[in-house]
Coordinates of C-alpha atoms in Angstrom, one line a residue:
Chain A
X1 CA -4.9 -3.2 -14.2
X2 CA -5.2 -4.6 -10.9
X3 CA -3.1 -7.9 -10.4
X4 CA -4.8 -11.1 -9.4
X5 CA -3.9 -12.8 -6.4
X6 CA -4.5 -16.3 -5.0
X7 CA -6.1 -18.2 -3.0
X8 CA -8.0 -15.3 -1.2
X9 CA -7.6 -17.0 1.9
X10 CA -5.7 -19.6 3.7
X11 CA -5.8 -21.4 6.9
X12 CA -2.7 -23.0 8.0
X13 CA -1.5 -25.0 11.4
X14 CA 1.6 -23.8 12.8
X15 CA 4.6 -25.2 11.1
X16 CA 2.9 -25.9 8.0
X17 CA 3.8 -24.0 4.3
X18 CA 1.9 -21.8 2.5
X19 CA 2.4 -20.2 -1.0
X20 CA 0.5 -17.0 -2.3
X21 CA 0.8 -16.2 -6.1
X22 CA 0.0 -12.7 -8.0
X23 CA -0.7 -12.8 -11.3
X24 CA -0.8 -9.9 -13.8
X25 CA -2.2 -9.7 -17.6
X26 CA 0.6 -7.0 -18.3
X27 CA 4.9 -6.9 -18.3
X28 CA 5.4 -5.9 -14.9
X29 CA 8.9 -3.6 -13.5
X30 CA 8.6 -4.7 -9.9
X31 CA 6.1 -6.8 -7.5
X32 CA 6.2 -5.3 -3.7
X33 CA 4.9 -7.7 -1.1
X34 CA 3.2 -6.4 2.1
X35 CA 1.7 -7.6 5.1
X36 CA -1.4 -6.3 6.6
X37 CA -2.7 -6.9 9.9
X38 CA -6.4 -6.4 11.0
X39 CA -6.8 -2.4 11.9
X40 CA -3.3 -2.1 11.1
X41 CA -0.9 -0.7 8.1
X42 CA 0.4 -2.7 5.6
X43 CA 4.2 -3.2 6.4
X44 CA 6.6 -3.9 3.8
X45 CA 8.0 -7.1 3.2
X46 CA 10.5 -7.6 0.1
X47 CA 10.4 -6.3 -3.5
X48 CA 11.4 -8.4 -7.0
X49 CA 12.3 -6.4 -10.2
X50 CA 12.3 -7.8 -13.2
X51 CA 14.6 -10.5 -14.4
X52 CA 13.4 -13.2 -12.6
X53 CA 15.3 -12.6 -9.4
X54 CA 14.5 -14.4 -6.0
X55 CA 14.1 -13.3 -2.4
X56 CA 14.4 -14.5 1.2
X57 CA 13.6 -13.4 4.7
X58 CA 14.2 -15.8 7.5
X59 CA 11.2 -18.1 6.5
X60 CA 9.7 -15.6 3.8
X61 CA 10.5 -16.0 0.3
X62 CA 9.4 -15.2 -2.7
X63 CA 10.3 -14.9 -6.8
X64 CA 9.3 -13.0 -9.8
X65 CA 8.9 -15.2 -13.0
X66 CA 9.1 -11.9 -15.5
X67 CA 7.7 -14.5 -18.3
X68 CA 4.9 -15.5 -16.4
X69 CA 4.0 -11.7 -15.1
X70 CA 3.7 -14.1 -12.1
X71 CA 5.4 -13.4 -8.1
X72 CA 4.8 -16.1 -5.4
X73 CA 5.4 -15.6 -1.9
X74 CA 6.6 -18.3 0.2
X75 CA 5.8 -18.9 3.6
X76 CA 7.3 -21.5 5.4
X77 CA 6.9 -23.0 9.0
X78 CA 4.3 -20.7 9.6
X79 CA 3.9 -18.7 12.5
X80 CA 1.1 -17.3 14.5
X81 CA 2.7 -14.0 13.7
X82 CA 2.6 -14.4 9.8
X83 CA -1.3 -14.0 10.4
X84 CA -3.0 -11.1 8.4
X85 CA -3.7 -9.9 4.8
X86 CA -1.0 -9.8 2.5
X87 CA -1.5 -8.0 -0.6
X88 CA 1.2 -8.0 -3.9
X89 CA 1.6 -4.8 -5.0
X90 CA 2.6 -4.2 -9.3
X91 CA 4.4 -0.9 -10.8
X92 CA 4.3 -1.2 -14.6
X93 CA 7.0 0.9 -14.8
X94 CA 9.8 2.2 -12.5
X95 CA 8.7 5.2 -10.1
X96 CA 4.8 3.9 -11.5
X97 CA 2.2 4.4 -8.7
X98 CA 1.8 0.5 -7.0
X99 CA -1.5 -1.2 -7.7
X100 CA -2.7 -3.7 -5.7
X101 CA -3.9 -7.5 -5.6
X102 CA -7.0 -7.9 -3.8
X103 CA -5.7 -9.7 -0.8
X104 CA -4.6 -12.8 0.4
X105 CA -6.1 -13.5 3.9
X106 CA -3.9 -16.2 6.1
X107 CA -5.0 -17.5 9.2
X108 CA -2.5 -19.4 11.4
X109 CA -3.5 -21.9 14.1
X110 CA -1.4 -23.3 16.8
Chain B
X1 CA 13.3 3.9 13.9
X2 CA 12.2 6.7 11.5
X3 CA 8.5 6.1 10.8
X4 CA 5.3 8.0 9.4
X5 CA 3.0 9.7 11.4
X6 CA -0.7 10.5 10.9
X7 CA -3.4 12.9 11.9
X8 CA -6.0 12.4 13.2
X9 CA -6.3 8.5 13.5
X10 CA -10.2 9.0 13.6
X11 CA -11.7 12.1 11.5
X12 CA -16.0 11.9 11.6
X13 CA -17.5 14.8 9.3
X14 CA -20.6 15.4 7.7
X15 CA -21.4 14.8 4.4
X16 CA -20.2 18.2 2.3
X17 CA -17.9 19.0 4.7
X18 CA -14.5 20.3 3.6
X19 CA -11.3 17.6 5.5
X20 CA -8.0 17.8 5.6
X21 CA -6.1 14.4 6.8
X22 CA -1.9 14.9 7.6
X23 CA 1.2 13.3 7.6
X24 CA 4.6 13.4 8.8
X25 CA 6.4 11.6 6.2
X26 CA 10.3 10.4 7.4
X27 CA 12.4 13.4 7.1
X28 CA 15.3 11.9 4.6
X29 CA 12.1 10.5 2.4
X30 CA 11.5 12.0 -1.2
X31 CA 8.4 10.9 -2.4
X32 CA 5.0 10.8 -0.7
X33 CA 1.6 9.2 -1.4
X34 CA -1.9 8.6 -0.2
X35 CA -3.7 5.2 -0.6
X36 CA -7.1 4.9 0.9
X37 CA -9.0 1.3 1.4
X38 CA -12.4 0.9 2.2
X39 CA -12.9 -1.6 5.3
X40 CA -12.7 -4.9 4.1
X41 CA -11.3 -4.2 0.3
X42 CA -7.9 -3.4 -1.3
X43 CA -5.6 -0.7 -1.1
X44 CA -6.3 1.7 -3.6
X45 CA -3.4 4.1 -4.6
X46 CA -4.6 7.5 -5.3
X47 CA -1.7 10.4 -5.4
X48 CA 1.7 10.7 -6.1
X49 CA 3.8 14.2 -5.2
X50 CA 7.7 14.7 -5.7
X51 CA 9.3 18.0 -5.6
X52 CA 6.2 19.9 -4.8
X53 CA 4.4 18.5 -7.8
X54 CA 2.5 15.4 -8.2
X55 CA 3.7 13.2 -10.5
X56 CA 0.7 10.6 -10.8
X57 CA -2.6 9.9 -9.9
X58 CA -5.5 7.8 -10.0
X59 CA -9.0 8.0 -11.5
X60 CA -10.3 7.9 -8.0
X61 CA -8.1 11.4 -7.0
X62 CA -11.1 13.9 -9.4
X63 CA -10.8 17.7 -8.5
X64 CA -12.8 16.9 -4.7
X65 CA -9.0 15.7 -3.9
X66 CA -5.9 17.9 -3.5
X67 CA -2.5 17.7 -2.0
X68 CA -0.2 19.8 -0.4
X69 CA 3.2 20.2 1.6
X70 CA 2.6 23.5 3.0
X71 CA 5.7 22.9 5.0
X72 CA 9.2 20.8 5.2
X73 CA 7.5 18.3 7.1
X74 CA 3.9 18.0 6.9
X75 CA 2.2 16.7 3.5
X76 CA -1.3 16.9 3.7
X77 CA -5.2 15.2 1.7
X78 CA -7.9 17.4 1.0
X79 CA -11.0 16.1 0.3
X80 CA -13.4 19.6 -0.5
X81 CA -16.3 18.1 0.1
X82 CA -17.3 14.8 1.3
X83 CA -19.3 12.2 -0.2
X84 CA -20.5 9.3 2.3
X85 CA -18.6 6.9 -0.5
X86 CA -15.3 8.6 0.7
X87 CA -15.4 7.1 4.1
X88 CA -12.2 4.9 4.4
X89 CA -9.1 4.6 6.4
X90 CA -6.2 6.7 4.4
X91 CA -3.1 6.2 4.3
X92 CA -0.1 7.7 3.5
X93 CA 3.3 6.4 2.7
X94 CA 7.0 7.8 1.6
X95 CA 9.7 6.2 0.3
X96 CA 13.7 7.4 -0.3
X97 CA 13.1 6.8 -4.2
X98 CA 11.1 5.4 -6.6
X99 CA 13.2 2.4 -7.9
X100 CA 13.7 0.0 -5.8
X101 CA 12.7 1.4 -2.7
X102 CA 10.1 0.0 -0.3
X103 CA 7.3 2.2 0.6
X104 CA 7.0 3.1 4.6
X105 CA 3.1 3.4 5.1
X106 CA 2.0 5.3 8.2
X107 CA -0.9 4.3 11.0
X108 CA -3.7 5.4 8.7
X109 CA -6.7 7.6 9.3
X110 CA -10.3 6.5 9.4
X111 CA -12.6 8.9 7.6
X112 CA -16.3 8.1 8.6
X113 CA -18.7 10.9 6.4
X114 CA -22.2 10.2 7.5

């Protein structure tokens, strides 16, 4: 079942925070978080296993509430290069195929 | 840096026609796949193969879709015959493993079927 992301889009000034949730209706394994540009492949940013664990890169962050079969991304300072679609990704089970959000679109202006 | 590579970026074919799309997934990489999104939508995830075999698919991969590693380096998506429904930009991906491991996705091919 396809996870549910939100908001579907998001425009931020530079600088500014953003946070990008992905909801599912069943016990996840693992949530994988990519970054999609326009015309581009997604490239991978981080993934959370179960267990509640939490996640950073430079100003990218996110966590994995097992209870909630909830993941946020966090997205702080923002910069013009964080633009793009980022899309959660859920495997039910380890080695499961990934199934994705629908998208998250995030606009960032200077 | 090791990355996956894909052939052709643009593939245009008639409706009916037979395709086959490739990749060069990174050579110390285990396990392969093809996702495919239709402009403007999600990624959809439609094949698994490990050790020659797939190990899961979608409902979207029906018998028009096959895979293959015909070689130690190539893994290729054949679609038998095209429906205008299948235009999309493909993609495929690898990975070392399946736990744990991130998924490397390559540049993507853009099927157009009119």
């Amino acid at each position: 079942q396809q996870p549910v992301q939100s908001p579907q889009a998001v425009i931020l000034r530079e600088g500014e925070d953003a946070v990008i949730n992905c909801s599912s209706s069943k016990a996840l394994y693992s949530v994988h978080w990519y970054r999609q540009k326009h015309g581009e492949a997604p490239i991978f940013l981080m993934i959370l296993l179960k267990g509640g664990e939490q996640k950073g890169h430079d100003k990218i962050s996110a966590s994995f509430n097992e209870k909630k079969q909830q993941s946020s991304l966090y997205l702080t300072a923002s910069q013009l290069s964080y633009s793009g679609t980022y899309f959660c990704g859920t495997e039910m089970n380890a080695g499961n195929m990934l199934t994705f959000g629908g998208g998250t679109r995030l606009m960032v202006k200077p | 840096e090791p990355e996956v590579t894909q052939t052709p970026s643009h593939q245009v074919t008639q409706m009916g026609q037979e395709v086959i799309l490739r990749c060069v997934p990174i050579s110390n990489h285990l396990y392969f796949y093809w996702y495919r999104q239709i402009l403007g939508q999600k990624v959809e995830f439609l094949v698994s193969f490990y050790n020659n075999e797939i190990s899961e698919k979608s409902e979207i991969f029906d018998d028009q879709f096959s895979v293959e590693r015909p070689d130690g380096s190539n893994f290729t998506l054949k679609i038998r015959s095209t429906k205008l429904e299948d235009s999309a930009m493909y993609f495929c991906a690898s990975s070392v493993g399946t736990e744990w491991y991130e998924q490397y996705f390559g540049p993507g091919t853009r099927l157009t079927v009119t």
